[in-house]
Short mmCIF file of C-alpha atoms in Angstrom, two decimals:
data_model
loop_
_atom_site.label_atom_id
_atom_site.label_comp_id
_atom_site.label_asym_id
_atom_site.label_seq_id
_atom_site.Cartn_x
_atom_site.Cartn_y
_atom_site.Cartn_z
CA UNK F 1 19.93 -19.47 -266.89
CA UNK F 2 16.23 -20.26 -267.17
CA UNK F 3 14.31 -20.47 -263.91
CA UNK F 4 12.90 -23.92 -264.76
CA UNK F 5 16.46 -25.31 -265.05
CA UNK F 6 17.07 -24.68 -261.32
CA UNK F 7 16.48 -27.73 -259.16
CA UNK F 8 14.62 -26.71 -256.02
CA UNK F 9 15.83 -27.96 -252.64
CA UNK F 10 13.28 -30.13 -250.75
CA UNK F 11 13.82 -27.93 -247.68
CA UNK F 12 12.65 -24.80 -249.49
CA UNK F 13 9.55 -24.45 -247.31
CA UNK F 14 11.81 -23.88 -244.27
CA UNK F 15 13.16 -20.64 -245.78
CA UNK F 16 10.01 -18.93 -244.49
CA UNK F 17 11.24 -19.41 -240.91
CA UNK F 18 14.85 -18.24 -241.13
CA UNK F 19 17.18 -15.82 -242.87
CA UNK F 20 19.94 -18.45 -242.81
CA UNK F 21 21.32 -19.52 -246.16
CA UNK F 22 19.50 -22.84 -246.58
CA UNK F 23 17.70 -24.57 -249.45
CA UNK F 24 19.58 -22.65 -252.14
CA UNK F 25 18.79 -25.11 -254.89
CA UNK F 26 21.24 -25.88 -257.68
CA UNK F 27 21.71 -25.69 -261.39
CA UNK F 28 23.76 -28.63 -262.53
CA UNK F 29 26.50 -28.92 -259.90
CA UNK F 30 26.56 -25.20 -259.10
CA UNK F 31 24.65 -22.79 -256.87
CA UNK F 32 22.16 -20.73 -258.89
CA UNK F 33 23.45 -17.34 -260.06
CA UNK F 34 20.78 -15.47 -258.11
CA UNK F 35 22.00 -17.04 -254.85
CA UNK F 36 25.63 -16.29 -255.71
CA UNK F 37 24.74 -12.63 -256.19
CA UNK F 38 22.77 -12.57 -252.93
CA UNK F 39 25.78 -14.03 -251.10
CA UNK F 40 28.08 -11.38 -252.55
CA UNK F 41 25.65 -8.63 -251.56
CA UNK F 42 25.39 -9.97 -248.00
CA UNK F 43 29.18 -10.17 -247.78
CA UNK F 44 29.43 -6.55 -248.97
CA UNK F 45 26.91 -5.42 -246.32
CA UNK F 46 28.92 -7.20 -243.63
CA UNK F 47 32.18 -5.56 -244.75
CA UNK F 48 30.48 -2.16 -244.88
CA UNK F 49 29.19 -2.65 -241.32
CA UNK F 50 32.70 -3.35 -239.99
CA UNK F 51 33.96 -0.08 -241.44
CA UNK F 52 30.88 1.99 -240.61
CA UNK F 53 31.12 4.93 -238.19
CA UNK F 54 28.91 6.02 -235.33
CA UNK F 55 26.54 8.86 -236.07
CA UNK F 56 27.63 10.90 -233.06
CA UNK F 57 25.48 13.92 -233.87
CA UNK F 58 22.36 11.90 -234.61
CA UNK F 59 22.72 9.64 -231.58
CA UNK F 60 23.39 12.60 -229.29
CA UNK F 61 20.21 14.28 -230.48
CA UNK F 62 18.17 11.12 -229.95
CA UNK F 63 19.57 10.48 -226.46
CA UNK F 64 19.07 14.07 -225.38
CA UNK F 65 15.45 13.74 -226.46
CA UNK F 66 15.28 10.86 -223.98
CA UNK F 67 16.62 13.25 -221.30
CA UNK F 68 19.90 11.36 -221.10
CA UNK F 69 23.09 13.44 -220.84
CA UNK F 70 25.82 12.29 -223.22
CA UNK F 71 29.61 12.13 -223.01
CA UNK F 72 31.53 11.47 -226.24
CA UNK F 73 34.68 9.40 -225.61
CA UNK F 74 37.36 7.53 -227.54
CA UNK F 75 39.37 4.39 -226.98
CA UNK F 76 43.14 4.13 -227.34
CA UNK F 77 42.66 2.91 -230.92
CA UNK F 78 43.29 5.96 -233.07
CA UNK F 79 41.34 4.75 -236.12
CA UNK F 80 39.49 1.77 -237.55
CA UNK F 81 42.58 0.03 -238.84
CA UNK F 82 44.32 0.18 -235.47
CA UNK F 83 41.09 -0.94 -233.80
CA UNK F 84 40.97 -4.07 -235.95
CA UNK F 85 44.67 -4.85 -235.60
CA UNK F 86 45.01 -4.06 -231.89
CA UNK F 87 41.97 -5.33 -229.95
CA UNK F 88 43.68 -4.40 -226.67
CA UNK F 89 43.53 -0.71 -227.54
CA UNK F 90 39.79 -0.87 -228.12
CA UNK F 91 39.34 -2.08 -224.54
CA UNK F 92 40.83 1.01 -222.87
CA UNK F 93 40.00 4.71 -222.96
CA UNK F 94 42.38 7.43 -224.09
CA UNK F 95 43.70 10.01 -221.64
CA UNK F 96 41.19 12.73 -222.57
CA UNK F 97 38.27 10.35 -222.00
CA UNK F 98 39.67 9.22 -218.64
CA UNK F 99 39.90 12.85 -217.54
CA UNK F 100 36.33 13.52 -218.65
CA UNK F 101 34.95 10.52 -216.77
CA UNK F 102 37.05 11.14 -213.67
CA UNK F 103 35.47 14.58 -213.37
CA UNK F 104 31.96 13.20 -213.96
CA UNK F 105 32.42 10.27 -211.58
CA UNK F 106 33.71 12.42 -208.76
CA UNK F 107 30.32 14.13 -208.48
CA UNK F 108 28.40 11.03 -207.36
CA UNK F 109 28.15 7.33 -208.00
CA UNK F 110 25.14 5.85 -209.79
CA UNK F 111 23.26 2.59 -210.02
CA UNK F 112 23.66 2.20 -213.79
CA UNK F 113 26.11 3.44 -216.38
CA UNK F 114 25.14 3.05 -220.04
CA UNK F 115 28.01 2.79 -222.52
CA UNK F 116 27.40 2.77 -226.27
CA UNK F 117 30.31 1.49 -228.35
CA UNK F 118 30.54 1.02 -232.10
CA UNK F 119 32.11 -2.44 -231.82
CA UNK F 120 32.22 -4.30 -235.13
CA UNK F 121 29.06 -2.69 -236.51
CA UNK F 122 28.36 0.98 -235.91
CA UNK F 123 25.45 0.41 -238.28
CA UNK F 124 23.75 -1.61 -235.55
CA UNK F 125 24.30 1.15 -232.98
CA UNK F 126 23.03 3.87 -235.32
CA UNK F 127 19.84 1.93 -236.07
CA UNK F 128 18.95 0.29 -232.78
CA UNK F 129 20.58 1.96 -229.75
CA UNK F 130 18.08 4.82 -229.38
CA UNK F 131 14.84 2.80 -229.81
CA UNK F 132 16.19 0.15 -227.44
CA UNK F 133 17.06 2.75 -224.83
CA UNK F 134 13.63 4.32 -225.18
CA UNK F 135 12.15 1.04 -223.91
CA UNK F 136 14.86 0.41 -221.32
CA UNK F 137 14.91 3.87 -219.75
CA UNK F 138 11.20 3.62 -218.96
CA UNK F 139 11.90 0.53 -216.85
CA UNK F 140 14.99 1.94 -215.16
CA UNK F 141 13.34 5.22 -214.23
CA UNK F 142 10.14 3.58 -213.00
CA UNK F 143 12.32 1.46 -210.71
CA UNK F 144 13.96 4.59 -209.30
CA UNK F 145 17.47 3.63 -210.43
CA UNK F 146 19.99 6.44 -210.80
CA UNK F 147 21.73 6.86 -214.15
CA UNK F 148 25.18 8.15 -214.99
CA UNK F 149 25.60 10.19 -218.18
CA UNK F 150 25.55 7.96 -221.24
CA UNK F 151 28.97 7.36 -222.77
CA UNK F 152 29.45 7.00 -226.51
CA UNK F 153 32.84 5.39 -227.15
CA UNK F 154 34.32 5.49 -230.62
CA UNK F 155 36.51 2.51 -231.62
CA UNK F 156 35.36 0.70 -228.48
CA UNK F 157 35.16 -2.97 -227.55
CA UNK F 158 33.05 -4.58 -224.82
CA UNK F 159 35.67 -4.27 -222.08
CA UNK F 160 35.90 -0.51 -222.48
CA UNK F 161 32.68 -0.38 -220.48
CA UNK F 162 34.50 -1.75 -217.43
CA UNK F 163 36.83 1.23 -217.31
CA UNK F 164 34.05 3.72 -218.04
CA UNK F 165 31.78 2.21 -215.38
CA UNK F 166 34.56 2.21 -212.79
CA UNK F 167 35.42 5.87 -213.43
CA UNK F 168 31.75 6.78 -213.12
CA UNK F 169 31.54 4.78 -209.88
CA UNK F 170 28.54 2.86 -211.21
CA UNK F 171 27.29 -0.29 -209.55
CA UNK F 172 26.44 -1.88 -212.91
CA UNK F 173 27.46 -1.04 -216.47
CA UNK F 174 25.37 -1.85 -219.54
CA UNK F 175 27.36 -1.83 -222.78
CA UNK F 176 25.36 -1.50 -226.00
CA UNK F 177 27.61 -2.55 -228.86
CA UNK F 178 27.49 -3.53 -232.52
CA UNK F 179 28.06 -7.26 -232.87
CA UNK F 180 30.24 -9.04 -235.42
CA UNK F 181 28.28 -8.88 -238.70
CA UNK F 182 26.94 -12.09 -240.15
CA UNK F 183 25.88 -12.78 -243.72
CA UNK F 184 22.24 -12.35 -242.71
CA UNK F 185 22.64 -9.79 -239.90
CA UNK F 186 25.04 -6.88 -240.50
CA UNK F 187 23.19 -4.74 -237.93
CA UNK F 188 22.85 -6.91 -234.83
CA UNK F 189 23.13 -5.11 -231.48
CA UNK F 190 24.24 -6.68 -228.21
CA UNK F 191 24.00 -5.72 -224.52
CA UNK F 192 26.68 -6.71 -222.00
CA UNK F 193 25.97 -6.35 -218.28
CA UNK F 194 28.70 -6.27 -215.62
CA UNK F 195 28.36 -5.81 -211.86
CA UNK F 196 31.02 -3.65 -210.18
CA UNK F 197 32.85 -2.91 -213.43
CA UNK F 198 36.61 -2.39 -213.33
CA UNK F 199 39.48 -2.86 -215.79
CA UNK F 200 40.83 -6.38 -216.05
CA UNK F 201 37.54 -8.29 -215.95
CA UNK F 202 36.98 -10.99 -218.55
CA UNK F 203 33.99 -12.49 -220.30
CA UNK F 204 32.88 -14.77 -217.46
CA UNK F 205 32.04 -11.61 -215.48
CA UNK F 206 29.47 -10.45 -218.02
CA UNK F 207 25.97 -11.37 -219.14
CA UNK F 208 25.14 -10.97 -222.81
CA UNK F 209 21.89 -10.35 -224.68
CA UNK F 210 22.42 -10.78 -228.41
CA UNK F 211 20.80 -10.29 -231.82
CA UNK F 212 18.77 -7.20 -230.92
CA UNK F 213 17.09 -5.92 -234.09
CA UNK F 214 13.59 -6.02 -235.58
CA UNK F 215 14.38 -9.30 -237.37
CA UNK F 216 15.77 -10.85 -234.17
CA UNK F 217 15.09 -9.99 -230.52
CA UNK F 218 12.70 -7.03 -230.33
CA UNK F 219 13.55 -3.82 -228.47
CA UNK F 220 10.84 -4.44 -225.89
CA UNK F 221 11.93 -8.03 -225.24
CA UNK F 222 15.60 -7.04 -225.02
CA UNK F 223 14.85 -4.17 -222.64
CA UNK F 224 12.77 -6.43 -220.43
CA UNK F 225 15.48 -9.07 -220.32
CA UNK F 226 18.19 -6.50 -219.55
CA UNK F 227 16.06 -5.01 -216.78
CA UNK F 228 15.46 -8.43 -215.23
CA UNK F 229 19.17 -9.27 -215.25
CA UNK F 230 20.01 -5.82 -213.90
CA UNK F 231 17.61 -6.19 -210.99
CA UNK F 232 18.97 -9.65 -210.20
CA UNK F 233 22.54 -8.39 -210.47
CA UNK F 234 21.93 -5.58 -208.00
CA UNK F 235 20.00 -7.86 -205.64
CA UNK F 236 22.56 -10.65 -205.65
CA UNK F 237 25.60 -8.41 -206.20
CA UNK F 238 27.09 -10.46 -209.01
CA UNK F 239 26.99 -10.98 -212.78
CA UNK F 240 28.36 -13.28 -215.45
CA UNK F 241 28.37 -17.05 -215.15
CA UNK F 242 27.02 -16.85 -211.60
CA UNK F 243 23.92 -14.93 -212.73
CA UNK F 244 21.45 -17.18 -214.53
CA UNK F 245 18.53 -16.07 -216.68
CA UNK F 246 15.52 -17.75 -215.08
CA UNK F 247 12.82 -15.47 -216.42
CA UNK F 248 10.50 -16.32 -219.27
CA UNK F 249 11.16 -14.19 -222.33
CA UNK F 250 8.98 -11.07 -222.38
CA UNK F 251 7.06 -10.84 -225.63
#
């Protein structure tokens, strides 16, 4: 199909401001072939992200360079297929992980536990968890907050952080997790904050910071927002719907 046969959409100038699929144009009554191929590629990237795996070795090396001890854990979901079919199993730790955290938590409680879970996009975790933590750890350490060992949970969902945080006797848990891939963002990372984590909590008990990636919310801005919410959570001893974000976004 010749390029001059494609009718341009009048909104085409807005494409410079978003990665959303807008102003695709048309050829006759159909979407142009180039846009069809781009859609199929984006869909393939999203599917690949769902079935990606955490780079345990690489992440461990990066976190140790940040002077953060690491514990490698696993949820009750044995593999990716069970994880996708049984969301409940992704929310709880297996017996070996519970034993590991029980031993670590018995030593001393901490202000903050950091849990890294693959979620629905390990690609996001592999790309963004370490650079985000590099920014966040500076703020946490400057504030004198004590840190539990970082937990990397394979086949984990958001709620797995509640059990991990409780076993570590942490006052607040921060869960870094790969978000559900979109057709323009297969590598979006999220942070979930929960005060006094324990199994059985639901979403209204958590605060969420979403779309962390260079094309979305920057590492520095996300770290600053997480630190603000963390400070407010510890000061007010709550989180979730009762904890409002009243701070201007840090650029």
